[in-house]
PDB file of C-alpha atoms in Angstrom:
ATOM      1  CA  UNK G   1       7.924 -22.784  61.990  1.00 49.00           C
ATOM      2  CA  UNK G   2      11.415 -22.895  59.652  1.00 52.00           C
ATOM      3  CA  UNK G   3      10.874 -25.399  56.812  1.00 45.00           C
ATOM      4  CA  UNK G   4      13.932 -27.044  56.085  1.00 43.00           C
ATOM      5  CA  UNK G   5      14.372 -28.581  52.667  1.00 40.00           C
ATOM      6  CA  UNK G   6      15.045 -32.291  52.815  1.00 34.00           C
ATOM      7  CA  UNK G   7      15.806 -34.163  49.376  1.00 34.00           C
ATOM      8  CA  UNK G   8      17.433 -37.727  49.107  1.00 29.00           C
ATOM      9  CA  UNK G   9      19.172 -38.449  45.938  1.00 29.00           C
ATOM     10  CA  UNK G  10      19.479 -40.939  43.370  1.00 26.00           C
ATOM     11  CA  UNK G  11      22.767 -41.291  41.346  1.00 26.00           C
ATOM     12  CA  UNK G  12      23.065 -43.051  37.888  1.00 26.00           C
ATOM     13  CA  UNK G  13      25.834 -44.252  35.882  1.00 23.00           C
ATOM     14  CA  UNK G  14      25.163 -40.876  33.388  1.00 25.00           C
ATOM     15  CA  UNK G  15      22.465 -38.704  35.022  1.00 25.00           C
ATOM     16  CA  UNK G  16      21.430 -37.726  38.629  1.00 26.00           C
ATOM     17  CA  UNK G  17      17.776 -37.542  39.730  1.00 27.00           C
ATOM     18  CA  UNK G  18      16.990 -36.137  43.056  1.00 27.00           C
ATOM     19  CA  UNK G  19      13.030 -36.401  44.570  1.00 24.00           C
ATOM     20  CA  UNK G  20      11.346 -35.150  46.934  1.00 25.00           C
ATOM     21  CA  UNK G  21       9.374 -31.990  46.955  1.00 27.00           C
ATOM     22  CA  UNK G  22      12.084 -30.367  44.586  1.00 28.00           C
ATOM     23  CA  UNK G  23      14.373 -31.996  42.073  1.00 29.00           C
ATOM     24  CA  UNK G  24      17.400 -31.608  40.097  1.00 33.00           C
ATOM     25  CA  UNK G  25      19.484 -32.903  37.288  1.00 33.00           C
ATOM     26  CA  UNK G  26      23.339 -33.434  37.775  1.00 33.00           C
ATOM     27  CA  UNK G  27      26.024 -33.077  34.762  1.00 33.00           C
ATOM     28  CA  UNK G  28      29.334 -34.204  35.105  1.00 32.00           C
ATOM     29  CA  UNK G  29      32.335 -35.772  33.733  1.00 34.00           C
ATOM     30  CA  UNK G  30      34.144 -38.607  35.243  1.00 35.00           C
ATOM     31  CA  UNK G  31      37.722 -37.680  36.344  1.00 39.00           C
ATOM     32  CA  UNK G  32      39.656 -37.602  39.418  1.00 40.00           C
ATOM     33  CA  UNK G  33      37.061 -37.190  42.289  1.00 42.00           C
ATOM     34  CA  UNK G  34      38.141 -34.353  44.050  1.00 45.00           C
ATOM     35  CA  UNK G  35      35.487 -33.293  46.388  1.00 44.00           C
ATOM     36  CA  UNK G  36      31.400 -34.369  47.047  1.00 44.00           C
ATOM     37  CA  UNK G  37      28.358 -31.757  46.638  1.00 43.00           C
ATOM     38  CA  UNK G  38      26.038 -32.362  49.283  1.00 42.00           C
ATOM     39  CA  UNK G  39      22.955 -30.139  50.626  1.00 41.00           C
ATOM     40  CA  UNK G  40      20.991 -32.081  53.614  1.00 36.00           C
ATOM     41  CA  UNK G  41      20.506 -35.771  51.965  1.00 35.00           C
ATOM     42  CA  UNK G  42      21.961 -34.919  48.595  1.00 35.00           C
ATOM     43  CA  UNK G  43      25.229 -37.046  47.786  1.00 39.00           C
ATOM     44  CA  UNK G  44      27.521 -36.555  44.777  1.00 40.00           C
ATOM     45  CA  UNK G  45      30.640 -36.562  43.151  1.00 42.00           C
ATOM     46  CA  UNK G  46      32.873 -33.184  42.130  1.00 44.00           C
ATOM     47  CA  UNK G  47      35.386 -33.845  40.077  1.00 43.00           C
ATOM     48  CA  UNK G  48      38.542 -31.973  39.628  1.00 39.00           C
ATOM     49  CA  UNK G  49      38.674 -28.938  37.572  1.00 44.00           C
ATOM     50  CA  UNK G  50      34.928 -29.927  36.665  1.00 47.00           C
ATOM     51  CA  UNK G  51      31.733 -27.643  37.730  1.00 49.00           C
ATOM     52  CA  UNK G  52      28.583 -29.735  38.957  1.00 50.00           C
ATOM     53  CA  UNK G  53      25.791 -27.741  37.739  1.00 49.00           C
ATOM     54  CA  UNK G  54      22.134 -28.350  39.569  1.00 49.00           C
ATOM     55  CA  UNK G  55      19.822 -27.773  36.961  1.00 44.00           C
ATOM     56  CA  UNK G  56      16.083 -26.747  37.456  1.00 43.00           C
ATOM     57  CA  UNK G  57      16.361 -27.419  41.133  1.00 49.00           C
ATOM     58  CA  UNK G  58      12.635 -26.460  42.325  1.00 54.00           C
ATOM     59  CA  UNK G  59      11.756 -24.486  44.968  1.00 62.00           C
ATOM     60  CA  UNK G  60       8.129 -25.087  45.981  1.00 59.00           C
ATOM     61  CA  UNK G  61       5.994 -24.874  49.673  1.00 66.00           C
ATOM     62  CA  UNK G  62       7.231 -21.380  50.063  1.00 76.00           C
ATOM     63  CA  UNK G  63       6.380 -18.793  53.113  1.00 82.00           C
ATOM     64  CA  UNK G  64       5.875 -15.459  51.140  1.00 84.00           C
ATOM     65  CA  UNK G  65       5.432 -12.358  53.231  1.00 89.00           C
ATOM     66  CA  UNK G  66       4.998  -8.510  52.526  1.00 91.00           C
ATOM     67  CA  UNK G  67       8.250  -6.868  51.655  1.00 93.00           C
ATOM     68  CA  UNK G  68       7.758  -3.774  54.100  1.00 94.00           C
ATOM     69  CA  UNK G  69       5.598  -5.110  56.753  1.00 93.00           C
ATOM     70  CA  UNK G  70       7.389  -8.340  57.120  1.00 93.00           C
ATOM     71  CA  UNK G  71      10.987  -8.574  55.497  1.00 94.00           C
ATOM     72  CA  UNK G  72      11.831  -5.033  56.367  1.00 96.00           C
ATOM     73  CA  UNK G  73      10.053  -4.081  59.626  1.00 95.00           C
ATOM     74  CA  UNK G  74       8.918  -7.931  60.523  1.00 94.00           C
ATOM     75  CA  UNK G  75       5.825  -6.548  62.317  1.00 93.00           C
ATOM     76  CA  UNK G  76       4.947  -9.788  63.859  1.00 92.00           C
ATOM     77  CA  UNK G  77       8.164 -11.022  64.426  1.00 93.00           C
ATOM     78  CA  UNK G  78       7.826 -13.875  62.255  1.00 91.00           C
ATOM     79  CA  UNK G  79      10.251 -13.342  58.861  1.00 93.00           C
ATOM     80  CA  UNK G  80      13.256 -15.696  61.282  1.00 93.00           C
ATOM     81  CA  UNK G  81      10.837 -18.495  61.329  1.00 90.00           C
ATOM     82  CA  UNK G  82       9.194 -18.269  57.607  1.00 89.00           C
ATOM     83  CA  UNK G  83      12.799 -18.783  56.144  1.00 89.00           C
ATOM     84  CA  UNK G  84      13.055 -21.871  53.882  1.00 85.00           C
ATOM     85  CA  UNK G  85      16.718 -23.084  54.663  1.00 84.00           C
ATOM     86  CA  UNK G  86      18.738 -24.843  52.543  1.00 82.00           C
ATOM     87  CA  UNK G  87      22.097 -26.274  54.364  1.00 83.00           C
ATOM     88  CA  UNK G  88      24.949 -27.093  51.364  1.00 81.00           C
ATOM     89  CA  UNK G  89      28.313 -29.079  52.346  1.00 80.00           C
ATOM     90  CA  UNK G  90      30.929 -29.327  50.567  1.00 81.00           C
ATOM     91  CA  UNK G  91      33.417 -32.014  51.254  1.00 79.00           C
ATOM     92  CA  UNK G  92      36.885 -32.663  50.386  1.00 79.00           C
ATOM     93  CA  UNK G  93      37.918 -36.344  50.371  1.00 76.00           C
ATOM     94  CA  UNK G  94      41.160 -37.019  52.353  1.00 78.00           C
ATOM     95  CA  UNK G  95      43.370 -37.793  48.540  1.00 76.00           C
ATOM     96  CA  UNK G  96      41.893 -34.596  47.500  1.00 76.00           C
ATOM     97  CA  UNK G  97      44.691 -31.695  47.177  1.00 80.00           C
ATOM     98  CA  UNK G  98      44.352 -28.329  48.603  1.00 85.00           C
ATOM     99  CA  UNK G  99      41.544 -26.659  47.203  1.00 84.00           C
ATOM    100  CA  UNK G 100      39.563 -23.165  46.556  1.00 86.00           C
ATOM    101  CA  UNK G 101      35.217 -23.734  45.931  1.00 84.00           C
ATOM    102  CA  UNK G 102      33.424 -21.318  43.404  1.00 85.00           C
ATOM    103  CA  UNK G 103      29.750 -21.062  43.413  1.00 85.00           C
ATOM    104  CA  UNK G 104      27.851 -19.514  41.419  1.00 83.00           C
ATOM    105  CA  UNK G 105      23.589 -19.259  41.299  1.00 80.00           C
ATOM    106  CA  UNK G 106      21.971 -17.625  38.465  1.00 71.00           C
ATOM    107  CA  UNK G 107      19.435 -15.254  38.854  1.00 63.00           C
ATOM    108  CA  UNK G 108      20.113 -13.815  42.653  1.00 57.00           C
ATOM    109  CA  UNK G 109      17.888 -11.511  41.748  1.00 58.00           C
ATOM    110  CA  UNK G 110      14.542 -13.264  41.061  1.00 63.00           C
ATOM    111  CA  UNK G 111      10.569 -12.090  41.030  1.00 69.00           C
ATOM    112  CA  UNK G 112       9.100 -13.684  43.577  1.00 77.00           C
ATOM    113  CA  UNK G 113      12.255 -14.808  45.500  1.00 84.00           C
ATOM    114  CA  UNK G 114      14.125 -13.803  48.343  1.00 92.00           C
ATOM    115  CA  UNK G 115      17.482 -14.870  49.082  1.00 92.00           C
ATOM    116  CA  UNK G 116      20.040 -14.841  51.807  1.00 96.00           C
ATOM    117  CA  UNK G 117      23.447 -16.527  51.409  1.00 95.00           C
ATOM    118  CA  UNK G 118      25.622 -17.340  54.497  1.00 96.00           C
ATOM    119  CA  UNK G 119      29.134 -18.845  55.133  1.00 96.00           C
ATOM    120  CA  UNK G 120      28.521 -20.878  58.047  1.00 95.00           C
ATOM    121  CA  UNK G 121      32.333 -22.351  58.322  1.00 96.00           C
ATOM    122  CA  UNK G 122      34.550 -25.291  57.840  1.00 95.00           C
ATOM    123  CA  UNK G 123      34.288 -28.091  59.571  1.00 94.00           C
ATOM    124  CA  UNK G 124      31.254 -27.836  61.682  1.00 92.00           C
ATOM    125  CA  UNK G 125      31.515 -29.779  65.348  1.00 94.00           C
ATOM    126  CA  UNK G 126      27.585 -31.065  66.485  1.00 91.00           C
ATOM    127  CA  UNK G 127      27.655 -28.489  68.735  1.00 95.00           C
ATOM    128  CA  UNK G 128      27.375 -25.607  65.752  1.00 94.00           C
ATOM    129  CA  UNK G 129      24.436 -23.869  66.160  1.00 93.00           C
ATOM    130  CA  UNK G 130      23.433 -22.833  62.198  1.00 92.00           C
ATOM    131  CA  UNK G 131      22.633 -18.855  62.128  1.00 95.00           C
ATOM    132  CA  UNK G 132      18.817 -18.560  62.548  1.00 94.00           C
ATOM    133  CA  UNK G 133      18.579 -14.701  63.081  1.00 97.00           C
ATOM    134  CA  UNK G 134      18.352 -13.953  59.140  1.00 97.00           C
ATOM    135  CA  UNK G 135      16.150 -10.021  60.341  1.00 97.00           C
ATOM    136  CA  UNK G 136      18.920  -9.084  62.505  1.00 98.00           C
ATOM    137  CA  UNK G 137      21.261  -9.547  59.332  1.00 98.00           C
ATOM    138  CA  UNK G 138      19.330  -8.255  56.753  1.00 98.00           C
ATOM    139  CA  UNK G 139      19.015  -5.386  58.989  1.00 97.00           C
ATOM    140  CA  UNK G 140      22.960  -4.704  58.757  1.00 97.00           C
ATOM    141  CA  UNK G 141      22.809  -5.416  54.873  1.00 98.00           C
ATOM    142  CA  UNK G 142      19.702  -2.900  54.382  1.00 97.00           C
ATOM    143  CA  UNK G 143      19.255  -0.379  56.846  1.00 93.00           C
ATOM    144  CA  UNK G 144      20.676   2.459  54.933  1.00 95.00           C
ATOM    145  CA  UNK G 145      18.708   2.050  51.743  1.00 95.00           C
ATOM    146  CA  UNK G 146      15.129   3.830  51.228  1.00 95.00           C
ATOM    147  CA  UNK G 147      13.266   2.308  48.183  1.00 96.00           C
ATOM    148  CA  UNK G 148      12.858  -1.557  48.081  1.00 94.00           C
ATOM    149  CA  UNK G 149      14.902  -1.418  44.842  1.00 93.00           C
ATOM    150  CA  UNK G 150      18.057  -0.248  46.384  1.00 96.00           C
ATOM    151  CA  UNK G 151      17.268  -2.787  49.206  1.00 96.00           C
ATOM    152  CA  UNK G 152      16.658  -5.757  46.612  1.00 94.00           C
ATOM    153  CA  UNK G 153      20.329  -4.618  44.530  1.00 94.00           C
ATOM    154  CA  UNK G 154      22.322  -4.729  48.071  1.00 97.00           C
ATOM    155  CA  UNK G 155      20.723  -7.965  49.319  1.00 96.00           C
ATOM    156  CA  UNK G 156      22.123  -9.690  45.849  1.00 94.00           C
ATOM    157  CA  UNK G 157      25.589  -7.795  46.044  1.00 96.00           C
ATOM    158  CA  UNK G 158      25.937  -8.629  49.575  1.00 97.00           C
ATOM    159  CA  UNK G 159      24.883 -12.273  48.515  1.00 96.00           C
ATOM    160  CA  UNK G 160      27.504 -12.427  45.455  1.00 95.00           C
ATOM    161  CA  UNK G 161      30.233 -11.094  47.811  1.00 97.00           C
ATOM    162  CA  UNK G 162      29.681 -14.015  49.824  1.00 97.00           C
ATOM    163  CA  UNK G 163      29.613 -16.487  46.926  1.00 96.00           C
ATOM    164  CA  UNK G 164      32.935 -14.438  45.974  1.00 96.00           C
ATOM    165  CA  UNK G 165      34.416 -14.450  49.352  1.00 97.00           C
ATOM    166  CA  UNK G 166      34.010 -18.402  49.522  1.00 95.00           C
ATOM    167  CA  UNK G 167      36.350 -18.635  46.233  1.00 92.00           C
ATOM    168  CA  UNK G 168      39.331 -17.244  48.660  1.00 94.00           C
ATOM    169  CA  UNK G 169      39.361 -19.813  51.326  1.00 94.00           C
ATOM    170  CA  UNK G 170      41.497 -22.417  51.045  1.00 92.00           C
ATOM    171  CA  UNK G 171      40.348 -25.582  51.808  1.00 88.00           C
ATOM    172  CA  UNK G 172      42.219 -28.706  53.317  1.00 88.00           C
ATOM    173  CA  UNK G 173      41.967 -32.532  52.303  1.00 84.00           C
ATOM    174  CA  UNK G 174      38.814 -34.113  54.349  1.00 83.00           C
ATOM    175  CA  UNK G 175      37.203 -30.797  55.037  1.00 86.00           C
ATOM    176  CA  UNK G 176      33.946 -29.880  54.610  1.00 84.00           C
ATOM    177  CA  UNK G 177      32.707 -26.360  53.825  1.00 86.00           C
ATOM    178  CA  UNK G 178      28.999 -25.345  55.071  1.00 87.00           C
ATOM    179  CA  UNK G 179      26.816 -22.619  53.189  1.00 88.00           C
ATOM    180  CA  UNK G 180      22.918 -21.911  53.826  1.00 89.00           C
ATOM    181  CA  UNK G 181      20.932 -20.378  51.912  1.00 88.00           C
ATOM    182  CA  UNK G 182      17.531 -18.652  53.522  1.00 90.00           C
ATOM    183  CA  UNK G 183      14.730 -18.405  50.843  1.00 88.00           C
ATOM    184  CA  UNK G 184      11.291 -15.870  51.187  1.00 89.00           C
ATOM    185  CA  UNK G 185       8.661 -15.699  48.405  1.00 84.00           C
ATOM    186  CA  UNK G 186       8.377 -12.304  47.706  1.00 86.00           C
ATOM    187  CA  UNK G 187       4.364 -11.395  47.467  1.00 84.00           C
ATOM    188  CA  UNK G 188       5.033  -8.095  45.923  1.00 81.00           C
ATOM    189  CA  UNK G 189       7.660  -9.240  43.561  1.00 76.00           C
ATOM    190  CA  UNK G 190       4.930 -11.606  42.154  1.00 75.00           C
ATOM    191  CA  UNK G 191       4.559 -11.076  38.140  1.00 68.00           C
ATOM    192  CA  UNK G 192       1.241 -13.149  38.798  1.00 70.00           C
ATOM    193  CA  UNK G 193      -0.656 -13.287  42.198  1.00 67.00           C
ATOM    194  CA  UNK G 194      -3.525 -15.577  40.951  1.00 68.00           C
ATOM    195  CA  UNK G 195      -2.724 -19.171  42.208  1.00 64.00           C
ATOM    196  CA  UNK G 196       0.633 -17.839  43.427  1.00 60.00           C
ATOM    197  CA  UNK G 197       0.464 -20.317  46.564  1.00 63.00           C
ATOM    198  CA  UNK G 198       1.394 -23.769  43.663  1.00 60.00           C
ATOM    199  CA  UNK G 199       3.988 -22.021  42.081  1.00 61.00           C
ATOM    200  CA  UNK G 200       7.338 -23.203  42.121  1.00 64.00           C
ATOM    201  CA  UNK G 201      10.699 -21.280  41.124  1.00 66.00           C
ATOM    202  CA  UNK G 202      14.146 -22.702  40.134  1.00 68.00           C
ATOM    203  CA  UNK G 203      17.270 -22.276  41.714  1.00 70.00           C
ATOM    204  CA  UNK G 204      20.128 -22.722  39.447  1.00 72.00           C
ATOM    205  CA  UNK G 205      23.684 -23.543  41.023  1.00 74.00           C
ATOM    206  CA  UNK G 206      27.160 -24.212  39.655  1.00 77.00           C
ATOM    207  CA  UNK G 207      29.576 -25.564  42.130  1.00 77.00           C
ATOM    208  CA  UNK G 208      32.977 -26.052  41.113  1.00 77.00           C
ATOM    209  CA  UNK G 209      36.323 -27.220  42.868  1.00 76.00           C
ATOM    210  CA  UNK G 210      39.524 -26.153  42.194  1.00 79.00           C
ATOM    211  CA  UNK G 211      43.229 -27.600  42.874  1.00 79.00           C
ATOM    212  CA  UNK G 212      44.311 -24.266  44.610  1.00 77.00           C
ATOM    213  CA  UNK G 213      47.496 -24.457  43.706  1.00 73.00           C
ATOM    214  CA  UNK G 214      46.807 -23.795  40.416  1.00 59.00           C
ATOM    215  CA  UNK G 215      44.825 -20.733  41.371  1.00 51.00           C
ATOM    216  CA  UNK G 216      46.193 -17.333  42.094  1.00 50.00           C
TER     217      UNK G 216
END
């Protein structure tokens, strides 16, 4: 079944500790709180013209599957349910002024790691159902390459034009803007396969919020 990451955070006067089954350390200078990070039970502050940056955030208890047989082809018609999902809101309190997001993560292309970045929209109702069919849109992003290296070099521009496509939406005082992020080990990718099953990787992201006014 889908394993979705749940971490519950912590916040200090200087530092942030987050954990769970992952953790992260939060760096950020006080100012004008524009907007709040969250992702599932994480809580904190963004702070105008300021990038909070999610250090070392650890990625551990990962499904990893065969690139062909399972990413590609998903023989068994299991790769939808394998997904790690990470769910990240970003929230815009009601003083905040009109603003654009960029996000960044380091390293889309990883060993080891899969990744899938969708926009899921802005201001989700209860009734949104999150996008669970990750096969069906890899397919679109994927089809037309041949070797797995073409396949791995489109999956992480198709993931940085999202990332860049987020930058251009405006967003409105007391919204809140929903990303997810699907995550695969990669078995083939591995540098090392021996005790592959208790390693962990890290996930490095940069959010920052932006009066968009400022912005052209």
């Amino acid at each position: 079944m889908k394993k979705y990451i749940i971490v519950i955070l912590s916040v200090l006067l200087l530092t942030g500790s987050l954990f769970s089954i992952s953790f992260a350390w939060f760096t950020y200078i006080k100012r004008k709180s524009v907007a709040t990070f969250v992702s599932n039970e994480i809580l904190v502050d963004l702070e105008v013209n300021d990038a909070i940056f999610i250090d070392d955030y650890v990625l551990s208890d990962l499904a990893f599957v065969d690139f062909q047989n399972d990413f590609i082809e998903d023989q068994y018609g299991l790769i939808d349910s394998l997904a790690s999902s990470i769910i990240i809101n970003i929230e815009l309190s009601n003083s905040s002024p009109l603003s654009r997001h960029f996000i960044q993560i380091q390293e889309l292309s990883t060993e080891g790691l899969l990744l899938l970045i969708m926009y899921e929209g802005l201001d989700l109702t209860s009734e949104h159902v999150f996008e669970s069919s990750y096969h069906a849109l890899l397919m679109t992003i994927l089809s037309e390459y041949a070797t797995k290296q073409e396949m791995i070099d489109a999956l992480e521009l198709y993931n940085s034009s999202v990332l860049e496509g987020l930058s251009t939406i405006l967003v409105y005082p007391g919204s809140v803007m929903t990303i997810q992020i699907a995550v695969w080990g990669d078995y083939d990718g591995l540098i090392e396969k021996d005790g592959y099953l208790s390693d962990t990787y890290r996930l490095d992201l940069t959010i920052e919020s932006i009066n968009a006014r400022g912005v052209s």
